Amino acid sequence: MKCIYVSCSSEWIYPVDEALEKQLRQVAYFSGTAHRNRVVAALMEQDEGAFVIRLSESRRRCLALSVRVPFSHNSTGIAHYLIIRNDKGFKLKVRPLLFSLFPFVNSEWIYPVDEALEKQLRQVAYFSGTAHRNRVVAALMEQDEGAFVIRLSESRRRCLALSVRVPFSHNSTGIAHYLIIRNDKGFKLKGPNKYFQSIPMLVTHHSVMPEQLPCRLMFVHWGNTWKSETNNNYEYPPCD
């Protein structure tokens, strides 16, 4: 059988052949070619330990195990593991996969905004969804220093950004934007190494301790300001 060499694991992997795929289709936990985002959304509705075996999207003709895990283990609630298959049998590659579709910024991997995370963010008033950056800036300029919005970044596809009304002494425009890093450690602002398990935890902390921000975040009663911007038909946030 011809093998595939996977450099990230320094191991040869036998590809999924017709016989193996036929066997897997007999079990309910094999999702076949279902898109990874669909698998994640389905697992997020299940209890911890729920799992799916699927065809990897980043490693052609390989298998992956996707598991609903505790948020203390992974802030997204989901972990993915490559399945190694060779002449010795099957085993898991212990380290979670970093899929090639993840943005790479300043030597840091960023997990993209998926359906599950966007659904969570729609529950908070400070998420502006797909609102254009200029509209966000205009709205923030009407607020006091510390007012903020979490939005979908226009410069980094499928990433989040924090926009804050700051003192003019810090930024002559009165607005500062910060990229939000999301990976297997949690969420953080680009630069510092302090991670948080969720976006609400991140903003709540910075409303008490500004850390590297020029001022503390201040919660604003946005009401339904961004309501029309959080419902769209994009599978992923659009890229301007």
C-alpha atoms as a PDB file:
ATOM      1  CA  MET A   1       0.000   0.000   0.000  1.00  0.00           C
ATOM      2  CA  LYS A   2       1.328   3.424  -0.949  1.00  0.00           C
ATOM      3  CA  CYS A   3       1.965   5.682   2.057  1.00  0.00           C
ATOM      4  CA  ILE A   4       1.613   9.407   2.627  1.00  0.00           C
ATOM      5  CA  TYR A   5       4.418  11.113   4.511  1.00  0.00           C
ATOM      6  CA  VAL A   6       3.127  13.665   7.013  1.00  0.00           C
ATOM      7  CA  SER A   7       5.929  16.039   7.916  1.00  0.00           C
ATOM      8  CA  CYS A   8       4.157  17.492  10.961  1.00  0.00           C
ATOM      9  CA  SER A   9       4.290  14.105  12.635  1.00  0.00           C
ATOM     10  CA  SER A  10       7.373  12.700  10.865  1.00  0.00           C
ATOM     11  CA  GLU A  11       5.409   9.529  10.198  1.00  0.00           C
ATOM     12  CA  TRP A  12       4.181   7.617   7.194  1.00  0.00           C
ATOM     13  CA  ILE A  13       0.406   7.258   7.032  1.00  0.00           C
ATOM     14  CA  TYR A  14      -1.519   4.768   4.935  1.00  0.00           C
ATOM     15  CA  PRO A  15      -4.219   6.699   3.046  1.00  0.00           C
ATOM     16  CA  VAL A  16      -7.917   5.936   3.422  1.00  0.00           C
ATOM     17  CA  ASP A  17      -8.721   3.396   0.730  1.00  0.00           C
ATOM     18  CA  GLU A  18     -12.045   2.155  -0.588  1.00  0.00           C
ATOM     19  CA  ALA A  19     -12.109  -0.867   1.728  1.00  0.00           C
ATOM     20  CA  LEU A  20     -11.538   1.185   4.895  1.00  0.00           C
ATOM     21  CA  GLU A  21     -14.053   3.833   3.906  1.00  0.00           C
ATOM     22  CA  LYS A  22     -16.639   1.118   3.244  1.00  0.00           C
ATOM     23  CA  GLN A  23     -16.074  -0.240   6.768  1.00  0.00           C
ATOM     24  CA  LEU A  24     -16.339   3.210   8.328  1.00  0.00           C
ATOM     25  CA  ARG A  25     -19.629   3.937   6.608  1.00  0.00           C
ATOM     26  CA  GLN A  26     -21.156   1.136   8.666  1.00  0.00           C
ATOM     27  CA  VAL A  27     -20.680   3.069  11.923  1.00  0.00           C
ATOM     28  CA  ALA A  28     -22.797   6.028  13.026  1.00  0.00           C
ATOM     29  CA  TYR A  29     -19.858   8.124  14.238  1.00  0.00           C
ATOM     30  CA  PHE A  30     -18.239   8.421  10.797  1.00  0.00           C
ATOM     31  CA  SER A  31     -19.181  11.749   9.219  1.00  0.00           C
ATOM     32  CA  GLY A  32     -17.663  11.053   5.821  1.00  0.00           C
ATOM     33  CA  THR A  33     -17.101  14.221   3.820  1.00  0.00           C
ATOM     34  CA  ALA A  34     -19.217  16.454   6.092  1.00  0.00           C
ATOM     35  CA  HIS A  35     -17.601  19.886   6.350  1.00  0.00           C
ATOM     36  CA  ARG A  36     -15.532  20.435   9.482  1.00  0.00           C
ATOM     37  CA  ASN A  37     -17.669  23.422  10.527  1.00  0.00           C
ATOM     38  CA  ARG A  38     -20.800  21.279  10.372  1.00  0.00           C
ATOM     39  CA  VAL A  39     -19.107  18.642  12.526  1.00  0.00           C
ATOM     40  CA  VAL A  40     -18.073  21.294  15.077  1.00  0.00           C
ATOM     41  CA  ALA A  41     -21.583  22.750  15.232  1.00  0.00           C
ATOM     42  CA  ALA A  42     -23.087  19.288  15.794  1.00  0.00           C
ATOM     43  CA  LEU A  43     -20.575  18.404  18.524  1.00  0.00           C
ATOM     44  CA  MET A  44     -21.200  21.685  20.356  1.00  0.00           C
ATOM     45  CA  GLU A  45     -24.781  20.533  20.917  1.00  0.00           C
ATOM     46  CA  GLN A  46     -23.559  17.365  22.648  1.00  0.00           C
ATOM     47  CA  ASP A  47     -22.055  16.584  26.047  1.00  0.00           C
ATOM     48  CA  GLU A  48     -18.330  16.332  26.667  1.00  0.00           C
ATOM     49  CA  GLY A  49     -16.869  13.179  25.177  1.00  0.00           C
ATOM     50  CA  ALA A  50     -19.057  13.172  22.077  1.00  0.00           C
ATOM     51  CA  PHE A  51     -16.921  12.441  19.030  1.00  0.00           C
ATOM     52  CA  VAL A  52     -16.843  11.985  15.292  1.00  0.00           C
ATOM     53  CA  ILE A  53     -14.388  10.269  12.960  1.00  0.00           C
ATOM     54  CA  ARG A  54     -14.101  12.240   9.746  1.00  0.00           C
ATOM     55  CA  LEU A  55     -12.048  12.659   6.622  1.00  0.00           C
ATOM     56  CA  SER A  56      -9.405  15.279   7.306  1.00  0.00           C
ATOM     57  CA  GLU A  57      -9.636  18.468   5.251  1.00  0.00           C
ATOM     58  CA  SER A  58      -6.021  19.457   5.781  1.00  0.00           C
ATOM     59  CA  ARG A  59      -4.452  16.015   5.241  1.00  0.00           C
ATOM     60  CA  ARG A  60      -5.733  14.452   2.041  1.00  0.00           C
ATOM     61  CA  ARG A  61      -7.002  10.860   2.395  1.00  0.00           C
ATOM     62  CA  CYS A  62      -6.331  10.842   6.142  1.00  0.00           C
ATOM     63  CA  LEU A  63      -8.683  10.488   9.100  1.00  0.00           C
ATOM     64  CA  ALA A  64      -9.230  12.821  12.032  1.00  0.00           C
ATOM     65  CA  LEU A  65     -10.972  12.467  15.383  1.00  0.00           C
ATOM     66  CA  SER A  66     -13.033  15.469  16.521  1.00  0.00           C
ATOM     67  CA  VAL A  67     -14.069  15.487  20.189  1.00  0.00           C
ATOM     68  CA  ARG A  68     -16.307  17.663  22.382  1.00  0.00           C
ATOM     69  CA  VAL A  69     -13.921  18.495  25.228  1.00  0.00           C
ATOM     70  CA  PRO A  70     -14.073  20.592  28.434  1.00  0.00           C
ATOM     71  CA  PHE A  71     -13.543  24.319  27.888  1.00  0.00           C
ATOM     72  CA  SER A  72     -10.774  24.072  30.470  1.00  0.00           C
ATOM     73  CA  HIS A  73      -8.903  21.906  27.966  1.00  0.00           C
ATOM     74  CA  ASN A  74      -9.726  23.942  24.872  1.00  0.00           C
ATOM     75  CA  SER A  75     -11.546  27.270  24.890  1.00  0.00           C
ATOM     76  CA  THR A  76     -13.466  26.316  21.739  1.00  0.00           C
ATOM     77  CA  GLY A  77     -14.869  23.177  23.364  1.00  0.00           C
ATOM     78  CA  ILE A  78     -13.600  21.086  20.452  1.00  0.00           C
ATOM     79  CA  ALA A  79     -10.289  19.294  19.883  1.00  0.00           C
ATOM     80  CA  HIS A  80      -9.116  17.639  16.669  1.00  0.00           C
ATOM     81  CA  TYR A  81      -6.616  14.798  16.426  1.00  0.00           C
ATOM     82  CA  LEU A  82      -4.975  13.288  13.379  1.00  0.00           C
ATOM     83  CA  ILE A  83      -5.316   9.503  13.149  1.00  0.00           C
ATOM     84  CA  ILE A  84      -2.091   7.770  12.178  1.00  0.00           C
ATOM     85  CA  ARG A  85      -2.531   4.539  10.207  1.00  0.00           C
ATOM     86  CA  ASN A  86       0.480   2.456   9.248  1.00  0.00           C
ATOM     87  CA  ASP A  87       1.683  -1.147   9.236  1.00  0.00           C
ATOM     88  CA  LYS A  88       1.403  -1.224  13.043  1.00  0.00           C
ATOM     89  CA  GLY A  89      -2.277  -0.265  13.067  1.00  0.00           C
ATOM     90  CA  PHE A  90      -4.096   2.923  14.086  1.00  0.00           C
ATOM     91  CA  LYS A  91      -3.146   5.544  16.677  1.00  0.00           C
ATOM     92  CA  LEU A  92      -3.822   9.174  17.526  1.00  0.00           C
ATOM     93  CA  LYS A  93      -1.378  11.982  16.993  1.00  0.00           C
ATOM     94  CA  VAL A  94      -1.686  13.458  20.465  1.00  0.00           C
ATOM     95  CA  ARG A  95      -1.066  17.090  19.639  1.00  0.00           C
ATOM     96  CA  PRO A  96      -4.219  18.835  18.308  1.00  0.00           C
ATOM     97  CA  LEU A  97      -4.092  19.702  14.631  1.00  0.00           C
ATOM     98  CA  LEU A  98      -3.334  23.220  13.480  1.00  0.00           C
ATOM     99  CA  PHE A  99      -5.183  23.298  10.206  1.00  0.00           C
ATOM    100  CA  SER A 100      -3.593  25.091   7.300  1.00  0.00           C
ATOM    101  CA  LEU A 101      -6.673  27.283   6.913  1.00  0.00           C
ATOM    102  CA  PHE A 102      -5.877  29.051  10.206  1.00  0.00           C
ATOM    103  CA  PRO A 103      -4.470  32.565   9.790  1.00  0.00           C
ATOM    104  CA  PHE A 104      -0.844  32.940  10.859  1.00  0.00           C
ATOM    105  CA  VAL A 105       0.001  36.314  12.403  1.00  0.00           C
ATOM    106  CA  ASN A 106       3.335  37.261  13.939  1.00  0.00           C
ATOM    107  CA  SER A 107       4.342  33.648  14.627  1.00  0.00           C
ATOM    108  CA  GLU A 108       0.936  32.854  16.149  1.00  0.00           C
ATOM    109  CA  TRP A 109      -1.794  30.584  14.828  1.00  0.00           C
ATOM    110  CA  ILE A 110      -5.327  31.951  15.042  1.00  0.00           C
ATOM    111  CA  TYR A 111      -8.355  29.683  15.005  1.00  0.00           C
ATOM    112  CA  PRO A 112     -10.932  31.177  12.608  1.00  0.00           C
ATOM    113  CA  VAL A 113     -14.372  32.326  13.698  1.00  0.00           C
ATOM    114  CA  ASP A 114     -16.649  29.325  13.259  1.00  0.00           C
ATOM    115  CA  GLU A 115     -20.404  28.976  13.405  1.00  0.00           C
ATOM    116  CA  ALA A 116     -20.424  27.957  17.074  1.00  0.00           C
ATOM    117  CA  LEU A 117     -18.386  30.969  18.218  1.00  0.00           C
ATOM    118  CA  GLU A 118     -20.365  33.410  16.090  1.00  0.00           C
ATOM    119  CA  LYS A 119     -23.592  32.032  17.561  1.00  0.00           C
ATOM    120  CA  GLN A 120     -22.249  32.688  21.070  1.00  0.00           C
ATOM    121  CA  LEU A 121     -21.165  36.218  20.172  1.00  0.00           C
ATOM    122  CA  ARG A 122     -24.592  37.071  18.796  1.00  0.00           C
ATOM    123  CA  GLN A 123     -25.885  36.818  22.353  1.00  0.00           C
ATOM    124  CA  VAL A 124     -23.877  39.840  23.537  1.00  0.00           C
ATOM    125  CA  ALA A 125     -24.742  43.454  22.718  1.00  0.00           C
ATOM    126  CA  TYR A 126     -21.131  44.496  22.074  1.00  0.00           C
ATOM    127  CA  PHE A 127     -20.694  42.195  19.051  1.00  0.00           C
ATOM    128  CA  SER A 128     -21.179  44.214  15.871  1.00  0.00           C
ATOM    129  CA  GLY A 129     -21.160  41.276  13.460  1.00  0.00           C
ATOM    130  CA  THR A 130     -20.449  42.321   9.876  1.00  0.00           C
ATOM    131  CA  ALA A 131     -20.939  46.049  10.494  1.00  0.00           C
ATOM    132  CA  HIS A 132     -18.412  48.013   8.446  1.00  0.00           C
ATOM    133  CA  ARG A 133     -15.446  49.319  10.388  1.00  0.00           C
ATOM    134  CA  ASN A 134     -16.358  52.926   9.536  1.00  0.00           C
ATOM    135  CA  ARG A 135     -19.816  52.464  11.043  1.00  0.00           C
ATOM    136  CA  VAL A 136     -18.274  51.009  14.198  1.00  0.00           C
ATOM    137  CA  VAL A 137     -15.884  53.960  14.446  1.00  0.00           C
ATOM    138  CA  ALA A 138     -18.718  56.470  14.007  1.00  0.00           C
ATOM    139  CA  ALA A 139     -20.769  54.775  16.741  1.00  0.00           C
ATOM    140  CA  LEU A 140     -17.819  54.652  19.144  1.00  0.00           C
ATOM    141  CA  MET A 141     -17.026  58.329  18.601  1.00  0.00           C
ATOM    142  CA  GLU A 142     -20.404  59.158  20.126  1.00  0.00           C
ATOM    143  CA  GLN A 143     -19.461  57.306  23.321  1.00  0.00           C
ATOM    144  CA  ASP A 144     -17.171  58.025  26.262  1.00  0.00           C
ATOM    145  CA  GLU A 145     -13.618  56.724  26.514  1.00  0.00           C
ATOM    146  CA  GLY A 146     -13.535  52.984  27.153  1.00  0.00           C
ATOM    147  CA  ALA A 147     -16.572  52.159  25.016  1.00  0.00           C
ATOM    148  CA  PHE A 148     -15.817  49.138  22.862  1.00  0.00           C
ATOM    149  CA  VAL A 149     -17.074  46.732  20.236  1.00  0.00           C
ATOM    150  CA  ILE A 150     -16.019  43.219  19.259  1.00  0.00           C
ATOM    151  CA  ARG A 151     -16.214  42.900  15.487  1.00  0.00           C
ATOM    152  CA  LEU A 152     -15.229  40.713  12.568  1.00  0.00           C
ATOM    153  CA  SER A 153     -11.878  41.920  11.291  1.00  0.00           C
ATOM    154  CA  GLU A 154     -11.816  43.263   7.742  1.00  0.00           C
ATOM    155  CA  SER A 155      -8.055  42.912   7.339  1.00  0.00           C
ATOM    156  CA  ARG A 156      -7.764  39.398   8.819  1.00  0.00           C
ATOM    157  CA  ARG A 157     -10.359  37.106   7.306  1.00  0.00           C
ATOM    158  CA  ARG A 158     -12.366  35.072   9.849  1.00  0.00           C
ATOM    159  CA  CYS A 159     -10.682  36.790  12.813  1.00  0.00           C
ATOM    160  CA  LEU A 160     -12.001  39.036  15.580  1.00  0.00           C
ATOM    161  CA  ALA A 161     -10.952  42.556  16.497  1.00  0.00           C
ATOM    162  CA  LEU A 162     -11.554  44.795  19.501  1.00  0.00           C
ATOM    163  CA  SER A 163     -12.302  48.449  18.673  1.00  0.00           C
ATOM    164  CA  VAL A 164     -12.061  50.896  21.580  1.00  0.00           C
ATOM    165  CA  ARG A 165     -12.840  54.590  22.117  1.00  0.00           C
ATOM    166  CA  VAL A 166      -9.524  55.802  23.556  1.00  0.00           C
ATOM    167  CA  PRO A 167      -8.099  59.148  24.752  1.00  0.00           C
ATOM    168  CA  PHE A 168      -6.934  61.429  21.936  1.00  0.00           C
ATOM    169  CA  SER A 169      -3.619  61.599  23.764  1.00  0.00           C
ATOM    170  CA  HIS A 170      -3.180  57.915  22.943  1.00  0.00           C
ATOM    171  CA  ASN A 171      -4.478  58.009  19.379  1.00  0.00           C
ATOM    172  CA  SER A 172      -5.309  61.181  17.486  1.00  0.00           C
ATOM    173  CA  THR A 173      -8.355  59.508  15.911  1.00  0.00           C
ATOM    174  CA  GLY A 174      -9.820  58.613  19.299  1.00  0.00           C
ATOM    175  CA  ILE A 175     -10.148  54.971  18.233  1.00  0.00           C
ATOM    176  CA  ALA A 176      -7.765  52.026  18.593  1.00  0.00           C
ATOM    177  CA  HIS A 177      -8.136  48.551  17.100  1.00  0.00           C
ATOM    178  CA  TYR A 178      -6.665  45.341  18.519  1.00  0.00           C
ATOM    179  CA  LEU A 179      -6.526  41.925  16.875  1.00  0.00           C
ATOM    180  CA  ILE A 180      -7.876  39.093  19.041  1.00  0.00           C
ATOM    181  CA  ILE A 181      -5.778  35.928  19.012  1.00  0.00           C
ATOM    182  CA  ARG A 182      -7.717  32.678  19.453  1.00  0.00           C
ATOM    183  CA  ASN A 183      -5.945  29.332  19.692  1.00  0.00           C
ATOM    184  CA  ASP A 184      -5.850  26.195  21.836  1.00  0.00           C
ATOM    185  CA  LYS A 185      -4.863  28.291  24.872  1.00  0.00           C
ATOM    186  CA  GLY A 186      -7.898  30.552  24.657  1.00  0.00           C
ATOM    187  CA  PHE A 187      -8.401  34.196  23.691  1.00  0.00           C
ATOM    188  CA  LYS A 188      -6.027  37.127  24.099  1.00  0.00           C
ATOM    189  CA  LEU A 189      -5.201  40.478  22.573  1.00  0.00           C
ATOM    190  CA  LYS A 190      -2.318  40.496  20.110  1.00  0.00           C
ATOM    191  CA  GLY A 191       0.904  41.089  22.033  1.00  0.00           C
ATOM    192  CA  PRO A 192       0.378  40.095  25.691  1.00  0.00           C
ATOM    193  CA  ASN A 193       0.492  36.479  26.819  1.00  0.00           C
ATOM    194  CA  LYS A 194      -2.506  36.536  29.165  1.00  0.00           C
ATOM    195  CA  TYR A 195      -5.179  34.164  27.829  1.00  0.00           C
ATOM    196  CA  PHE A 196      -8.870  33.962  28.733  1.00  0.00           C
ATOM    197  CA  GLN A 197     -11.278  31.080  28.229  1.00  0.00           C
ATOM    198  CA  SER A 198     -13.909  33.209  26.504  1.00  0.00           C
ATOM    199  CA  ILE A 199     -14.522  36.625  24.951  1.00  0.00           C
ATOM    200  CA  PRO A 200     -16.766  37.724  27.874  1.00  0.00           C
ATOM    201  CA  MET A 201     -13.953  36.861  30.304  1.00  0.00           C
ATOM    202  CA  LEU A 202     -11.464  38.831  28.200  1.00  0.00           C
ATOM    203  CA  VAL A 203     -13.556  42.011  28.056  1.00  0.00           C
ATOM    204  CA  THR A 204     -14.665  41.765  31.695  1.00  0.00           C
ATOM    205  CA  HIS A 205     -11.043  41.525  32.826  1.00  0.00           C
ATOM    206  CA  HIS A 206     -10.060  44.554  30.756  1.00  0.00           C
ATOM    207  CA  SER A 207     -12.998  46.503  32.173  1.00  0.00           C
ATOM    208  CA  VAL A 208     -11.300  46.160  35.566  1.00  0.00           C
ATOM    209  CA  MET A 209      -7.622  45.999  34.606  1.00  0.00           C
ATOM    210  CA  PRO A 210      -6.668  47.866  31.417  1.00  0.00           C
ATOM    211  CA  GLU A 211      -3.397  45.930  31.102  1.00  0.00           C
ATOM    212  CA  GLN A 212      -1.811  47.225  27.856  1.00  0.00           C
ATOM    213  CA  LEU A 213      -4.927  49.184  26.843  1.00  0.00           C
ATOM    214  CA  PRO A 214      -4.821  52.975  27.354  1.00  0.00           C
ATOM    215  CA  CYS A 215      -8.022  52.843  29.403  1.00  0.00           C
ATOM    216  CA  ARG A 216     -10.396  50.365  30.990  1.00  0.00           C
ATOM    217  CA  LEU A 217     -13.160  48.978  28.811  1.00  0.00           C
ATOM    218  CA  MET A 218     -16.602  50.365  29.513  1.00  0.00           C
ATOM    219  CA  PHE A 219     -19.775  48.424  28.774  1.00  0.00           C
ATOM    220  CA  VAL A 220     -22.207  50.450  26.678  1.00  0.00           C
ATOM    221  CA  HIS A 221     -25.925  49.853  26.317  1.00  0.00           C
ATOM    222  CA  TRP A 222     -25.901  49.232  22.571  1.00  0.00           C
ATOM    223  CA  GLY A 223     -29.461  47.911  22.547  1.00  0.00           C
ATOM    224  CA  ASN A 224     -30.267  46.662  19.038  1.00  0.00           C
ATOM    225  CA  THR A 225     -27.633  48.820  17.339  1.00  0.00           C
ATOM    226  CA  TRP A 226     -25.884  45.822  15.791  1.00  0.00           C
ATOM    227  CA  LYS A 227     -28.850  43.459  15.565  1.00  0.00           C
ATOM    228  CA  SER A 228     -29.190  43.660  11.785  1.00  0.00           C
ATOM    229  CA  GLU A 229     -25.457  43.102  11.403  1.00  0.00           C
ATOM    230  CA  THR A 230     -25.271  39.763  13.222  1.00  0.00           C
ATOM    231  CA  ASN A 231     -27.499  37.782  10.899  1.00  0.00           C
ATOM    232  CA  ASN A 232     -25.930  37.035   7.547  1.00  0.00           C
ATOM    233  CA  ASN A 233     -25.750  34.279   5.005  1.00  0.00           C
ATOM    234  CA  TYR A 234     -21.978  34.026   4.968  1.00  0.00           C
ATOM    235  CA  GLU A 235     -20.450  30.725   5.971  1.00  0.00           C
ATOM    236  CA  TYR A 236     -17.503  32.817   7.151  1.00  0.00           C
ATOM    237  CA  PRO A 237     -17.182  36.540   7.800  1.00  0.00           C
ATOM    238  CA  PRO A 238     -16.713  38.368   4.488  1.00  0.00           C
ATOM    239  CA  CYS A 239     -13.311  39.695   3.525  1.00  0.00           C
ATOM    240  CA  ASP A 240     -13.293  43.255   2.193  1.00  0.00           C
END
